Short mmCIF file of N, CA and C in Angstrom, two decimals:
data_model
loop_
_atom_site.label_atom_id
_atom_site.label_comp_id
_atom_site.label_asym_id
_atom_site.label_seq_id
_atom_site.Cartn_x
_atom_site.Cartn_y
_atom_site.Cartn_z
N UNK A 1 -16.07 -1.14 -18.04
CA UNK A 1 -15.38 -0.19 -17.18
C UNK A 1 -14.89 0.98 -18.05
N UNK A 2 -15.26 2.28 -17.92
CA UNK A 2 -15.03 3.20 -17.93
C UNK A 2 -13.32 3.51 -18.43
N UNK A 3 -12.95 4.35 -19.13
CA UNK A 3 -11.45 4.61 -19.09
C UNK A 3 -10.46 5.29 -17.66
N UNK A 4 -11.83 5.91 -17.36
CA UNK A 4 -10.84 6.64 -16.07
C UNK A 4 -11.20 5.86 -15.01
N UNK A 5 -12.08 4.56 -14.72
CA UNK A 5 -11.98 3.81 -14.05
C UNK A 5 -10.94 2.83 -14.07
N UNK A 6 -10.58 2.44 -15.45
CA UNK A 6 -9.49 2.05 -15.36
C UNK A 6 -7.84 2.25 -15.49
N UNK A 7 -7.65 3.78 -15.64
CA UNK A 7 -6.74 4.41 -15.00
C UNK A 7 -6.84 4.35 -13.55
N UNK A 8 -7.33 4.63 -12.80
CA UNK A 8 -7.40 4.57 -11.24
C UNK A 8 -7.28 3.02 -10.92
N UNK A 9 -7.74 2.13 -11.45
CA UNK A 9 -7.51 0.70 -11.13
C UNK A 9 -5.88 0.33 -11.32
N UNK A 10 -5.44 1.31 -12.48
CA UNK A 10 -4.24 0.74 -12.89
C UNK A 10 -3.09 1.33 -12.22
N UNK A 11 -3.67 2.42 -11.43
CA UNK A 11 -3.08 3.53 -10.72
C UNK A 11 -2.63 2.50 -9.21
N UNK A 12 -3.65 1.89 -8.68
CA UNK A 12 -3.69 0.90 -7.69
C UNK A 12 -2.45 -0.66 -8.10
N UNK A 13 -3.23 -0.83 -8.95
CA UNK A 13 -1.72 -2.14 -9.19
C UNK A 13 -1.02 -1.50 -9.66
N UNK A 14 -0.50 -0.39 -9.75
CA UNK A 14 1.07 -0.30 -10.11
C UNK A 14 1.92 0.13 -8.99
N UNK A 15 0.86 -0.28 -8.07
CA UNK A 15 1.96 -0.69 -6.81
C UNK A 15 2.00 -1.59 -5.89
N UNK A 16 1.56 -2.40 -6.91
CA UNK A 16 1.11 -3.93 -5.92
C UNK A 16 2.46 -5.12 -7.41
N UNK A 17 2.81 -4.37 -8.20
CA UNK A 17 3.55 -5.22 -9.59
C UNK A 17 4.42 -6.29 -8.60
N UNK A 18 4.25 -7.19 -9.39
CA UNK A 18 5.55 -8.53 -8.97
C UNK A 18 6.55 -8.05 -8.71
N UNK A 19 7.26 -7.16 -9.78
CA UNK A 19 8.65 -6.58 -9.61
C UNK A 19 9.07 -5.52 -9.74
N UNK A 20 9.98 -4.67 -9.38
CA UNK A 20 10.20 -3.42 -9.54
C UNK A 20 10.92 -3.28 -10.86
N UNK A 21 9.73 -2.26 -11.71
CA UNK A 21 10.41 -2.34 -13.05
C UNK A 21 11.68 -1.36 -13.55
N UNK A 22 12.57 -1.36 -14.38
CA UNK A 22 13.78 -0.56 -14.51
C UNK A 22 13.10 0.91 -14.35
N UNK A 23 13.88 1.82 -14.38
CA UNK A 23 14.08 3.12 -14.37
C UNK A 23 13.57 3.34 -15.59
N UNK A 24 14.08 3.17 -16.83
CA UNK A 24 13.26 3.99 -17.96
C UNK A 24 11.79 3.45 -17.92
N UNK A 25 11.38 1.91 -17.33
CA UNK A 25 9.93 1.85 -17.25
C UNK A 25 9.49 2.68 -16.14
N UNK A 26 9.54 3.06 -14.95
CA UNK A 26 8.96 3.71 -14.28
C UNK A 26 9.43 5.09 -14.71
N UNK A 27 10.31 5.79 -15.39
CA UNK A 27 9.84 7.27 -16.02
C UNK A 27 8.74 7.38 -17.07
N UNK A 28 8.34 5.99 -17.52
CA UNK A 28 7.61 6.06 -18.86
C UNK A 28 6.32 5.71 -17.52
N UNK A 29 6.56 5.20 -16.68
CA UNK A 29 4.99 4.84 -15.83
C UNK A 29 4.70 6.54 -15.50
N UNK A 30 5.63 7.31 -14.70
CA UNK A 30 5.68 8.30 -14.42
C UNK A 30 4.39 9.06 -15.51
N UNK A 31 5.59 9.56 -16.81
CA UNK A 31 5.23 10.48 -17.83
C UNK A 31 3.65 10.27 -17.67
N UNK A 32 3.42 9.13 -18.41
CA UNK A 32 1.93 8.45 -18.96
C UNK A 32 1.04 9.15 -18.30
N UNK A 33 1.31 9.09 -16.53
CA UNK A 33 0.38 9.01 -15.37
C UNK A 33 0.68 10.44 -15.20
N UNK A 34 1.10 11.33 -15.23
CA UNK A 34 1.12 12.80 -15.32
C UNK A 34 0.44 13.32 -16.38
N UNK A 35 0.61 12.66 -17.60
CA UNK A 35 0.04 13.18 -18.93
C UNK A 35 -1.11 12.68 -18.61
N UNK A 36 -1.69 11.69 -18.12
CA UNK A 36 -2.84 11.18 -18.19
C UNK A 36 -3.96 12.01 -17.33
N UNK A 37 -2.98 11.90 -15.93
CA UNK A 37 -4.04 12.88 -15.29
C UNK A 37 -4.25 14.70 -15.37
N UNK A 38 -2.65 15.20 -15.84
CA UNK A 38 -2.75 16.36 -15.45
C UNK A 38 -2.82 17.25 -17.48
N UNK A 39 -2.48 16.64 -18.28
CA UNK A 39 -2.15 17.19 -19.82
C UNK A 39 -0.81 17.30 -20.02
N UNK A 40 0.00 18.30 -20.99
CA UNK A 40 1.14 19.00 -20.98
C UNK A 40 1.96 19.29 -19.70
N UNK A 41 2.70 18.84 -19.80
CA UNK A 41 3.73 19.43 -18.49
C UNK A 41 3.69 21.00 -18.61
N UNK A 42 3.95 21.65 -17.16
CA UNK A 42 4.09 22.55 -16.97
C UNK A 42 5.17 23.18 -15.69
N UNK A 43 5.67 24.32 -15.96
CA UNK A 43 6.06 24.65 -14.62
C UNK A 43 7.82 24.51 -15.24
N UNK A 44 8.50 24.95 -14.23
CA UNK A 44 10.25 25.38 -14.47
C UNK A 44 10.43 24.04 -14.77
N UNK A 45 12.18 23.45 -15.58
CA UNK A 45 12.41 22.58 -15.74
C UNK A 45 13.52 22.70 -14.48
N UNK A 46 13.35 21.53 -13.62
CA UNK A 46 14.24 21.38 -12.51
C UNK A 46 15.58 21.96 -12.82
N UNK A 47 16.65 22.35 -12.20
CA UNK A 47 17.79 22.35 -12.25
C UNK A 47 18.68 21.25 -12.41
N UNK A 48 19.71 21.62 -12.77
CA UNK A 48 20.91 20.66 -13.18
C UNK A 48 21.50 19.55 -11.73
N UNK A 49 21.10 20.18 -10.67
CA UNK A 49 21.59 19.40 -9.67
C UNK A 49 20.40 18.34 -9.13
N UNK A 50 19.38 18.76 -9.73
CA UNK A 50 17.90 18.01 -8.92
C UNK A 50 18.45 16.97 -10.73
N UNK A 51 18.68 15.56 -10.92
CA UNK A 51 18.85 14.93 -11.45
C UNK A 51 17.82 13.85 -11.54
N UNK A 52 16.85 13.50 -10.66
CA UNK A 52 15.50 13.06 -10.55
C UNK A 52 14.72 13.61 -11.11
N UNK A 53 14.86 14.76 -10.77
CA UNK A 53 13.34 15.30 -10.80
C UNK A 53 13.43 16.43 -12.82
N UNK A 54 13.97 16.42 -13.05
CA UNK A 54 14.85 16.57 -14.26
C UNK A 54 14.56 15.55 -15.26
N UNK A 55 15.05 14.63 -14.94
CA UNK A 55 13.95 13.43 -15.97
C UNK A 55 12.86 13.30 -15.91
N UNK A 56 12.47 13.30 -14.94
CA UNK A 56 11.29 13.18 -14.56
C UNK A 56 10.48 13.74 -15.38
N UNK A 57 11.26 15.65 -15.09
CA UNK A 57 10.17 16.71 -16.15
C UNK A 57 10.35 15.80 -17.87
N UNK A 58 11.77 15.65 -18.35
CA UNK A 58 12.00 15.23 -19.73
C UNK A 58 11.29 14.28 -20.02
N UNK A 59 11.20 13.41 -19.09
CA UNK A 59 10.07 12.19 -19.74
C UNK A 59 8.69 12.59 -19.98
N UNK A 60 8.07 13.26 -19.03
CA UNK A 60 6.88 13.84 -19.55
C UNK A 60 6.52 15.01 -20.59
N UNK A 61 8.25 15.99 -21.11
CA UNK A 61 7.73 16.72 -22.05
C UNK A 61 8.01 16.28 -23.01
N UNK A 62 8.65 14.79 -22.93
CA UNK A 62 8.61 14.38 -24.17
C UNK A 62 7.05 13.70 -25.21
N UNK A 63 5.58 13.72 -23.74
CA UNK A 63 4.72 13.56 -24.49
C UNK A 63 3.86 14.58 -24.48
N UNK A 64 4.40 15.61 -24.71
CA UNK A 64 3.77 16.76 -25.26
C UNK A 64 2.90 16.57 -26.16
N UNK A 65 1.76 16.72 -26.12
CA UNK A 65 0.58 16.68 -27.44
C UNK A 65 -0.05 15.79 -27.33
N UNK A 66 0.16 14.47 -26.11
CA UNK A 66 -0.90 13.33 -26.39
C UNK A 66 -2.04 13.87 -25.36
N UNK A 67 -2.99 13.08 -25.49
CA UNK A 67 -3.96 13.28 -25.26
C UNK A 67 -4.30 12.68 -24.06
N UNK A 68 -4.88 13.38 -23.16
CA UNK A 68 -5.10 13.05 -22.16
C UNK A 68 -6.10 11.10 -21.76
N UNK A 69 -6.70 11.42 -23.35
CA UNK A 69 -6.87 9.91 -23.06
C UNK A 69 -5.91 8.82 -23.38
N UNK A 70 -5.32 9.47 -24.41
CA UNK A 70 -4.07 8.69 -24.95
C UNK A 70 -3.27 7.94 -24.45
N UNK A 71 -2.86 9.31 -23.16
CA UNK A 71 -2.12 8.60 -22.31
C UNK A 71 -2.74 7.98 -21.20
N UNK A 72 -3.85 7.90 -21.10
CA UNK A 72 -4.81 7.12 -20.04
C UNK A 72 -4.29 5.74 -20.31
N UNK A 73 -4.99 5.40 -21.29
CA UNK A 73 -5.19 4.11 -22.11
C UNK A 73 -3.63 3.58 -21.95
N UNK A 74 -2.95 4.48 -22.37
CA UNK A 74 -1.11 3.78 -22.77
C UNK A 74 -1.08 3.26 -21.18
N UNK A 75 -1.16 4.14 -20.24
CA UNK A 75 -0.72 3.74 -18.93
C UNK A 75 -1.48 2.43 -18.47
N UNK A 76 -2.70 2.49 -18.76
CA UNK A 76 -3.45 1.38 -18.35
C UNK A 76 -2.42 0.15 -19.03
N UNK A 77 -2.53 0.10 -20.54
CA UNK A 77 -1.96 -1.02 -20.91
C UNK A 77 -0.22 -1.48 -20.34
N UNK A 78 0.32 -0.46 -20.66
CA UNK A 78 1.96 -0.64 -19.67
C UNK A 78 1.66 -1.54 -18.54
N UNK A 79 0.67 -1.08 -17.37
CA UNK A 79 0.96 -1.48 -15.79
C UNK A 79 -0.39 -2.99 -16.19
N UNK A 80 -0.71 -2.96 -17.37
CA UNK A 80 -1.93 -4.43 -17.91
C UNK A 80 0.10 -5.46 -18.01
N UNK A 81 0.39 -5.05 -18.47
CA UNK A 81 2.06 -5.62 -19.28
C UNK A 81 3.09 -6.49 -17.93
N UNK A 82 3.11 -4.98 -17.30
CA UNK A 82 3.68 -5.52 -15.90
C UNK A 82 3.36 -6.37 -15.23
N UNK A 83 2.06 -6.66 -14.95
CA UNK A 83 1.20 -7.06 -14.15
C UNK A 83 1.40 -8.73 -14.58
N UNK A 84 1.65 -8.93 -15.63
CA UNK A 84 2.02 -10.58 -16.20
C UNK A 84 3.31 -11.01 -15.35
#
């Protein structure tokens, strides 16, 4: 299987997981799966009152520079992790 086949597979069970994982794991599911599909973040950093969506951006510019497969692969393995 392919890598971006199995991003999209992993894209599918990570919403079928046993349990709902904490908050810093689903900003790190988040980041991965933004970096994975889209590259570098882009675009305004939310405002101070949007507090979601604000991490949201921080978690993903914090992986500035990986690689779009990089973070393929990372995400795959994370929601491979969960999935136990």
């Amino acid at each position: 299987m392919s890598l971006q086949e199995q991003f999209a597979q992993a894209q599918i069970d990570s919403k079928n997981l046993p349990e709902r994982p904490d908050n810093m794991t689903l900003l790190k599911i988040y980041a991965l799966y933004k970096q994975g599909a889209s590259g570098d973040v882009s675009g305004e950093r939310p405002g101070f009152t949007d507090m979601v969506g604000r991490a949201k951006y921080d978690a993903w510019a914090a992986l500035k520079g990986t690689s779009q497969d990089d973070a393929m692969q990372q995400y795959v393995d994370l929601i491979d992790d969960l999935k136990d």
